[in-house]
Coordinates of C-alpha atoms and ligand atoms in Angstrom, one line a residue:
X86 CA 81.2 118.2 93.5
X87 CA 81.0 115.1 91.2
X88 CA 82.5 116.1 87.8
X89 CA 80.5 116.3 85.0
X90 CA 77.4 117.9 86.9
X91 CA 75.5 120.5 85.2
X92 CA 75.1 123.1 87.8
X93 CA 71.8 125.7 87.4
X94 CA 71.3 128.4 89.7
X95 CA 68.8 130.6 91.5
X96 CA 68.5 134.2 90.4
X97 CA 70.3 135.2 93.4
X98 CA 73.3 132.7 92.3
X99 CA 72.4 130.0 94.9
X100 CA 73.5 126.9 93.7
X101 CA 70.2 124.9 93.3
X102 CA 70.1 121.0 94.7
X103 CA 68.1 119.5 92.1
X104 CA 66.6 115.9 93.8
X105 CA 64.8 115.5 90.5
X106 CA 68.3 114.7 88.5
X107 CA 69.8 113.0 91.0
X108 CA 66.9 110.8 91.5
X109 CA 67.1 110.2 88.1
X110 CA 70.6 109.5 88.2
X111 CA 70.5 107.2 90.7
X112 CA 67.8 105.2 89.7
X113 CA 69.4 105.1 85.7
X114 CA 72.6 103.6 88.2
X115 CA 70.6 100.5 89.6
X116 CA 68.8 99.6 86.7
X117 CA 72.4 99.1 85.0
X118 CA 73.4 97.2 88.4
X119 CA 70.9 95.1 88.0
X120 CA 70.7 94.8 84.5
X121 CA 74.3 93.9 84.6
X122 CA 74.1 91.3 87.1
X123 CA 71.5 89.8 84.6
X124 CA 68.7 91.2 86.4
X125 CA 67.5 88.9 89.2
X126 CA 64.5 89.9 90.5
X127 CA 64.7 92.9 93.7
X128 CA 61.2 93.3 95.3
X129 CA 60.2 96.1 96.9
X130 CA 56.7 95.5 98.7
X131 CA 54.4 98.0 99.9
X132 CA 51.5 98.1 102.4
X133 CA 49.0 101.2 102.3
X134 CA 46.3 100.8 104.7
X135 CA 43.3 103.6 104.5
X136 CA 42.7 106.0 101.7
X137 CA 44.9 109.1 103.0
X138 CA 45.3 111.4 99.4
X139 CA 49.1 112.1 100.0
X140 CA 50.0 108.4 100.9
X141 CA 48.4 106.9 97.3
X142 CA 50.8 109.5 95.7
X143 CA 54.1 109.0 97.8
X144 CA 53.4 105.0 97.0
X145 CA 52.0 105.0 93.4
X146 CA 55.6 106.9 93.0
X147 CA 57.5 104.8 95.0
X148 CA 56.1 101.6 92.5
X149 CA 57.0 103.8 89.3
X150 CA 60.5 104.6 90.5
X151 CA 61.1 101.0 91.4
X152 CA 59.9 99.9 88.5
X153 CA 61.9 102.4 86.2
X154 CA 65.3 101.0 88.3
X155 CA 64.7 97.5 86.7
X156 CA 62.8 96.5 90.4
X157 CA 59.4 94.1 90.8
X158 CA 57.1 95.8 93.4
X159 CA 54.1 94.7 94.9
X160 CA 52.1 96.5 96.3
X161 CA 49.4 95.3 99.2
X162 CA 46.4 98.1 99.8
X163 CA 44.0 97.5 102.8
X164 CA 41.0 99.2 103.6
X165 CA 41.1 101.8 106.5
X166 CA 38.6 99.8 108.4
X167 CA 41.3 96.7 108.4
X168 CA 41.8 95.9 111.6
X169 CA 45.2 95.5 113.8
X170 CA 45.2 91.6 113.3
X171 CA 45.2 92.0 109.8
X172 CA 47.7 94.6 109.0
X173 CA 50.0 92.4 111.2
X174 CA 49.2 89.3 109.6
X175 CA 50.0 91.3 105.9
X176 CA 53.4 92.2 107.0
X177 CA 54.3 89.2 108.7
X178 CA 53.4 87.5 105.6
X179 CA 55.4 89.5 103.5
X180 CA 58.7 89.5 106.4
X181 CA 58.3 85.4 105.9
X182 CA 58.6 85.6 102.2
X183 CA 61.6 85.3 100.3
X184 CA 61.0 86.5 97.1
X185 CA 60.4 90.1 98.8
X186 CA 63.5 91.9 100.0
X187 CA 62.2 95.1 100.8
X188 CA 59.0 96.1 102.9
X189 CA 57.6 99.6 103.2
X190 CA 54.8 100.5 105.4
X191 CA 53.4 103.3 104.8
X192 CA 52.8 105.8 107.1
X193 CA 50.5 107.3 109.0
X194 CA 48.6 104.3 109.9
X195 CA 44.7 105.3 110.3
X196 CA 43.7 106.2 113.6
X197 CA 43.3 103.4 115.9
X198 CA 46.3 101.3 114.4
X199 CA 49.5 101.0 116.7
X200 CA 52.1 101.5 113.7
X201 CA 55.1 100.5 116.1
X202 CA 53.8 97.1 116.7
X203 CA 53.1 96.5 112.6
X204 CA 56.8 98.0 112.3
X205 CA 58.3 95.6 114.5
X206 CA 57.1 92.7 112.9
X207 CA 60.0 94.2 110.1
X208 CA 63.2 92.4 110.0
X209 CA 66.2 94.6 109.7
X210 CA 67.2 93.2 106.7
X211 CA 64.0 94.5 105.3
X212 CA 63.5 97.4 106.8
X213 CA 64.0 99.7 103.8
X214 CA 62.5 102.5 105.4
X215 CA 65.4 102.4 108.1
X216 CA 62.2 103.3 110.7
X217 CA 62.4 100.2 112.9
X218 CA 63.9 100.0 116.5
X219 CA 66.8 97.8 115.5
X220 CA 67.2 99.6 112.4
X221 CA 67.2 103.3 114.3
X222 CA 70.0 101.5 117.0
X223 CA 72.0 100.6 114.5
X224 CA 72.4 104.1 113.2
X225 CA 73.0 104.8 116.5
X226 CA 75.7 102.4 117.2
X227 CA 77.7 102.8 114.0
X228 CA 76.7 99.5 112.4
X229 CA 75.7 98.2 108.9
X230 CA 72.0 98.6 108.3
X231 CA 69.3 100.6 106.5
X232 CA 69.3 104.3 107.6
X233 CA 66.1 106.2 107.3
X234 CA 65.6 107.5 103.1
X235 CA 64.5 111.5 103.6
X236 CA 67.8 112.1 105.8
X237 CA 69.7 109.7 103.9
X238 CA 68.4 111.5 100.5
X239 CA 69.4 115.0 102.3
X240 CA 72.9 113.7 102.6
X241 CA 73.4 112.4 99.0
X242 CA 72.4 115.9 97.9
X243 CA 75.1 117.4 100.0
X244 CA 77.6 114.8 98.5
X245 CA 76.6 115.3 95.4
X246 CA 76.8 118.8 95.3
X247 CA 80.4 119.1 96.8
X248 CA 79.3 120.7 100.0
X249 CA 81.7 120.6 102.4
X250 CA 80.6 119.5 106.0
X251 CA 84.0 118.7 107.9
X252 CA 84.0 121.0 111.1
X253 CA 80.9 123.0 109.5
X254 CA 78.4 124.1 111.6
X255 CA 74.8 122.8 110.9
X256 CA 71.8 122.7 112.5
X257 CA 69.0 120.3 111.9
X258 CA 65.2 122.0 112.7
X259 CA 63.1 119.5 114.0
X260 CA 63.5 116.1 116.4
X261 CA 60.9 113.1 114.9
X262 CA 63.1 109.9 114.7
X263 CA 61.7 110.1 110.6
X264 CA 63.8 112.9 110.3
X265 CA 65.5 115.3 112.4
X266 CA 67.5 112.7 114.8
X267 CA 68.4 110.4 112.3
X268 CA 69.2 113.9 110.5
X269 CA 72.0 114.8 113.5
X270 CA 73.6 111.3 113.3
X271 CA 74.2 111.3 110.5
X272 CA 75.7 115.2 109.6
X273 CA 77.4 114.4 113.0
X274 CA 79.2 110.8 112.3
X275 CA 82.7 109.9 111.5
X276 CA 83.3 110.8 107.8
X277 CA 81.2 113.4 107.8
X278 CA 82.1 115.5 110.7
X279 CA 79.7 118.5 110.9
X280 CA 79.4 119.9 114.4
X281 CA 75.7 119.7 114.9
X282 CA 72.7 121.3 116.4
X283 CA 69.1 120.2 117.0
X284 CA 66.7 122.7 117.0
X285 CA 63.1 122.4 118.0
X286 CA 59.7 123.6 119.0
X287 CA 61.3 125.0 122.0
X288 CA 64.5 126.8 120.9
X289 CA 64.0 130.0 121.6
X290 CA 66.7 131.7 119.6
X291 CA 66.2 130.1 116.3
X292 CA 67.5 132.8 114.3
X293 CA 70.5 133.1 116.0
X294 CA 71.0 129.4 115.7
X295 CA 70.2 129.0 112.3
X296 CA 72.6 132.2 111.7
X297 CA 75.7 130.9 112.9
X298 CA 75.1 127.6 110.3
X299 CA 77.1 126.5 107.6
X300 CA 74.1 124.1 106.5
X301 CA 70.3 124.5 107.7
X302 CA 68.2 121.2 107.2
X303 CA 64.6 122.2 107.9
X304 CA 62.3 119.8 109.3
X305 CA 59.7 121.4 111.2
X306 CA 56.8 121.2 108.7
X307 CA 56.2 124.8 109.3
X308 CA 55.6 126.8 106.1
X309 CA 58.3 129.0 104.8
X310 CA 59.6 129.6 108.5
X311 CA 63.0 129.9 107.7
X312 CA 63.4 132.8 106.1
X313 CA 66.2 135.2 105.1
X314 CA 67.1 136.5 108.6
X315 CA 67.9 132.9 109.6
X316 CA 70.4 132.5 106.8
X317 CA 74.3 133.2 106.8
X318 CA 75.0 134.5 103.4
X319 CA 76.5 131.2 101.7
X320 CA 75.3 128.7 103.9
X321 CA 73.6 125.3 102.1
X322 CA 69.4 125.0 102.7
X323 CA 67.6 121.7 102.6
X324 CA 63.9 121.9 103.2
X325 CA 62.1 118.6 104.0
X326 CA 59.2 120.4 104.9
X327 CA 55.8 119.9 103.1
X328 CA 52.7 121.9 104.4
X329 CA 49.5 121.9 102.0
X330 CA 48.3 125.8 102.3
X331 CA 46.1 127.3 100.2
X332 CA 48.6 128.7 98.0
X333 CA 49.4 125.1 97.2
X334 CA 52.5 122.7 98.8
X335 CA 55.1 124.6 100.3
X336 CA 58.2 124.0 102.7
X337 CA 59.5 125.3 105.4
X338 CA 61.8 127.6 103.6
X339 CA 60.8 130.9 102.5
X340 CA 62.7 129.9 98.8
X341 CA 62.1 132.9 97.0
X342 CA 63.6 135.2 99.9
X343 CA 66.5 132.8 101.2
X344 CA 68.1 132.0 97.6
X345 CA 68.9 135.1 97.5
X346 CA 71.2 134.8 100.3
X347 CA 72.2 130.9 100.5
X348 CA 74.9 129.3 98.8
X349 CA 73.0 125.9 98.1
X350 CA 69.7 125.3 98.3
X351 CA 66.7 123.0 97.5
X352 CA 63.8 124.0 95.3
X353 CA 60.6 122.4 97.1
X354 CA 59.1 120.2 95.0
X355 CA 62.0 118.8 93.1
X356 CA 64.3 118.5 96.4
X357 CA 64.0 115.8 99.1
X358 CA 61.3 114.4 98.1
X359 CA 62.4 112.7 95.0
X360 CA 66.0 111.4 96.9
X361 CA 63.6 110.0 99.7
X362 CA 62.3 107.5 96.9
X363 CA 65.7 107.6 95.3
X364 CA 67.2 106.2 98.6
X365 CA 64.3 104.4 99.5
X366 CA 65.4 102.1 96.0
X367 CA 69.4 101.9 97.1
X368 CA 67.9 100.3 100.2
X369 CA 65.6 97.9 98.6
X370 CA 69.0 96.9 96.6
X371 CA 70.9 96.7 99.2
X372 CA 68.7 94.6 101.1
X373 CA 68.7 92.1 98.1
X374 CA 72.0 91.8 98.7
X375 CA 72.3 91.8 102.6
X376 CA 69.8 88.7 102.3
X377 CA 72.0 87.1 99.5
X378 CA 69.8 87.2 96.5
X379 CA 71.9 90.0 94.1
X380 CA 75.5 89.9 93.7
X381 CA 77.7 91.7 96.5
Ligands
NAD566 P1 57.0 115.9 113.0 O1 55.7 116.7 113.1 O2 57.1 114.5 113.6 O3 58.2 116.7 113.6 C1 58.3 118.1 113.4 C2 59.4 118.6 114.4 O4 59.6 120.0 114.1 C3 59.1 118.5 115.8 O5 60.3 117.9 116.5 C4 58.9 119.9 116.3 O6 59.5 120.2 117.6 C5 59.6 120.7 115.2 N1 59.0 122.0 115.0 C6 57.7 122.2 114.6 N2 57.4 123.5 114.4 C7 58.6 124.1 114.7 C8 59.0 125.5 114.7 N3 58.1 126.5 114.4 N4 60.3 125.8 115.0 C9 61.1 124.8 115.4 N5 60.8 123.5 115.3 C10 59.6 123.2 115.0 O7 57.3 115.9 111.4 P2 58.3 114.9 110.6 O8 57.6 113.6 110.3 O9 59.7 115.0 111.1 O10 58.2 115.7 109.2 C11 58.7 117.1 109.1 C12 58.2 117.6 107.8 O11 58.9 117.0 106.8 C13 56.7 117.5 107.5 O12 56.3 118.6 106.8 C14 56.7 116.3 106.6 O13 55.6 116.3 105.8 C15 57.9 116.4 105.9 N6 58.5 115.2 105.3 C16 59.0 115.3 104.0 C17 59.6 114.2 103.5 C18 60.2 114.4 102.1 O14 60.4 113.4 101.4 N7 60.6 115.6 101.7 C19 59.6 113.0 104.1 C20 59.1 112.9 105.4 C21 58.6 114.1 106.0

């Protein structure tokens, strides 16, 4: 654990992951970077095509955070009857530019759009969202590029709060290439060194599987299905989940029941969500640099 952390806890003594302070922290850390490199300009641009409820929020934050970490962003909204053609043609525009370094898409497209086709147009170097074909193989082959910000922000929680994942056991509940596989590669890769499960749809002993973890990282989008019985007593929870009920936004983590017995866990909101913008801005810098306009 990084030394000087303030560490609250659950009233069952769990050790509670805040993503809020660490966002925070983080994006305090590249507004000093760039502030201290006399603040060249890092642009993060953003394309929002329809009028989806949740996607206005994720972005409006995404342009607050940005813009808190000393970062320009612009941000390009379309309506949802914009065609293919012109999506691509917004996207190509802003991949051709050079005063933009990063480029978020956000998804879901509306129906009708092929998002793969508008995310290829992406170069790597730009691809802060780590989402594209070349950026996914290059997670998968071990080389230098932009990994994916939800499973990216899961693993600076678990750095951040000392938990140990060398020869632990951790399973990873859910397979979309947003989360769950990029999820595996990286608890699995040199460094890190967790001995890793994938569990789906399908598994048919979940509870078993989850049971024999060290760390459970829940990314099913399945409200509060992980609940006590799944836990080892000790083991570290990250829920990525986020279904809208009627009781509100919950995850897929039964919080109340398993802090009770975890070791670690995430409160949902206040966990993933704010490290997926957090890492979403250590991207955008790093991309900056990977195209030579900030300081190595
Ligand atoms: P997805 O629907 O593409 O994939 C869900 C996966 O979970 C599938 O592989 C499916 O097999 C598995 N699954 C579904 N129900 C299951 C069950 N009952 N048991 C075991 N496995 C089950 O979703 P996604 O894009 O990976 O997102 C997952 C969740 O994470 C969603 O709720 C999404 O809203 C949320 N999310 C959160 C953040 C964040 O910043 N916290 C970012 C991205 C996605």
């Amino acid at each position: 654990m990084k030394s000087g952390l303030q560490v609250e806890r659950t009233p069952g003594g769990a050790i509670l992951m805040d993503g809020n302070r660490l966002r925070d922290e983080i994006v305090a850390e590249l507004r000093a970077t760039i502030e201290g490199a006399g603040s060249p300009p890092v642009c993060l641009a953003t394309v929002l095509v329809g009028d989806d409820k949740p996607s206005h929020i994720y972005v409006r934050n995404k342009h607050k955070k940005a813009t808190e970490a000393g970062m320009v962003s612009r941000g390009v909204e379309l309506p949802a009857s914009a065609s293919q053609a012109e999506v691509e043609d917004v996207v190509g525009a802003l991949a051709a530019d050079p005063s933009v370094h990063g480029i978020l898409c956000q998804l879901p497209l509306p129906d009708g759009l092929d998002a793969e086709v508008v995310l290829s147009l992406i170069p790597p170097e730009k691809d802060v969202d780590g989402l594209t074909e070349r950026s996914m193989g290059r997670l998968v082959r071990g080389q230098p590029g932009h990994v994916g910000c939800t499973p990216m922000g899961a693993m600076r929680l678990l750095e951040r709060y000392g938990i140990p994942t060398a020869g632990r056991r951790a399973v990873v509940i859910g397979r979309s290439t947003l989360v769950g596989l990029p999820m595996v590669l990286l608890l699995g890769r040199k460094g890190v060194d967790a001995t890793v499960t994938l569990a789906h749809s399908r598994t048919s002993d979940l509870i078993e599987v989850c049971r024999d973890a060290d760390i459970i990282v829940a990314a099913a989008g399945s409200a509060r299905m992980v609940t006590a019985a799944h836990v080892k007593r000790g083991a570290t929870v990250i829920d990525v989940g986020i279904s809208r009920t009627e009781a509100g936004i919950v995850g897929d983590v039964d919080f109340d029941a398993v802090q009770a017995v975890a070791g670690a866990i995430t409160p949902m909101p206040g966990g993933t969500g704010p490290m997926t913008i957090a890492c979403l801005l250590e991207n955008t810098l790093e991309a900056a640099r990977m195209q030579g306009a900030f300081p190595a």
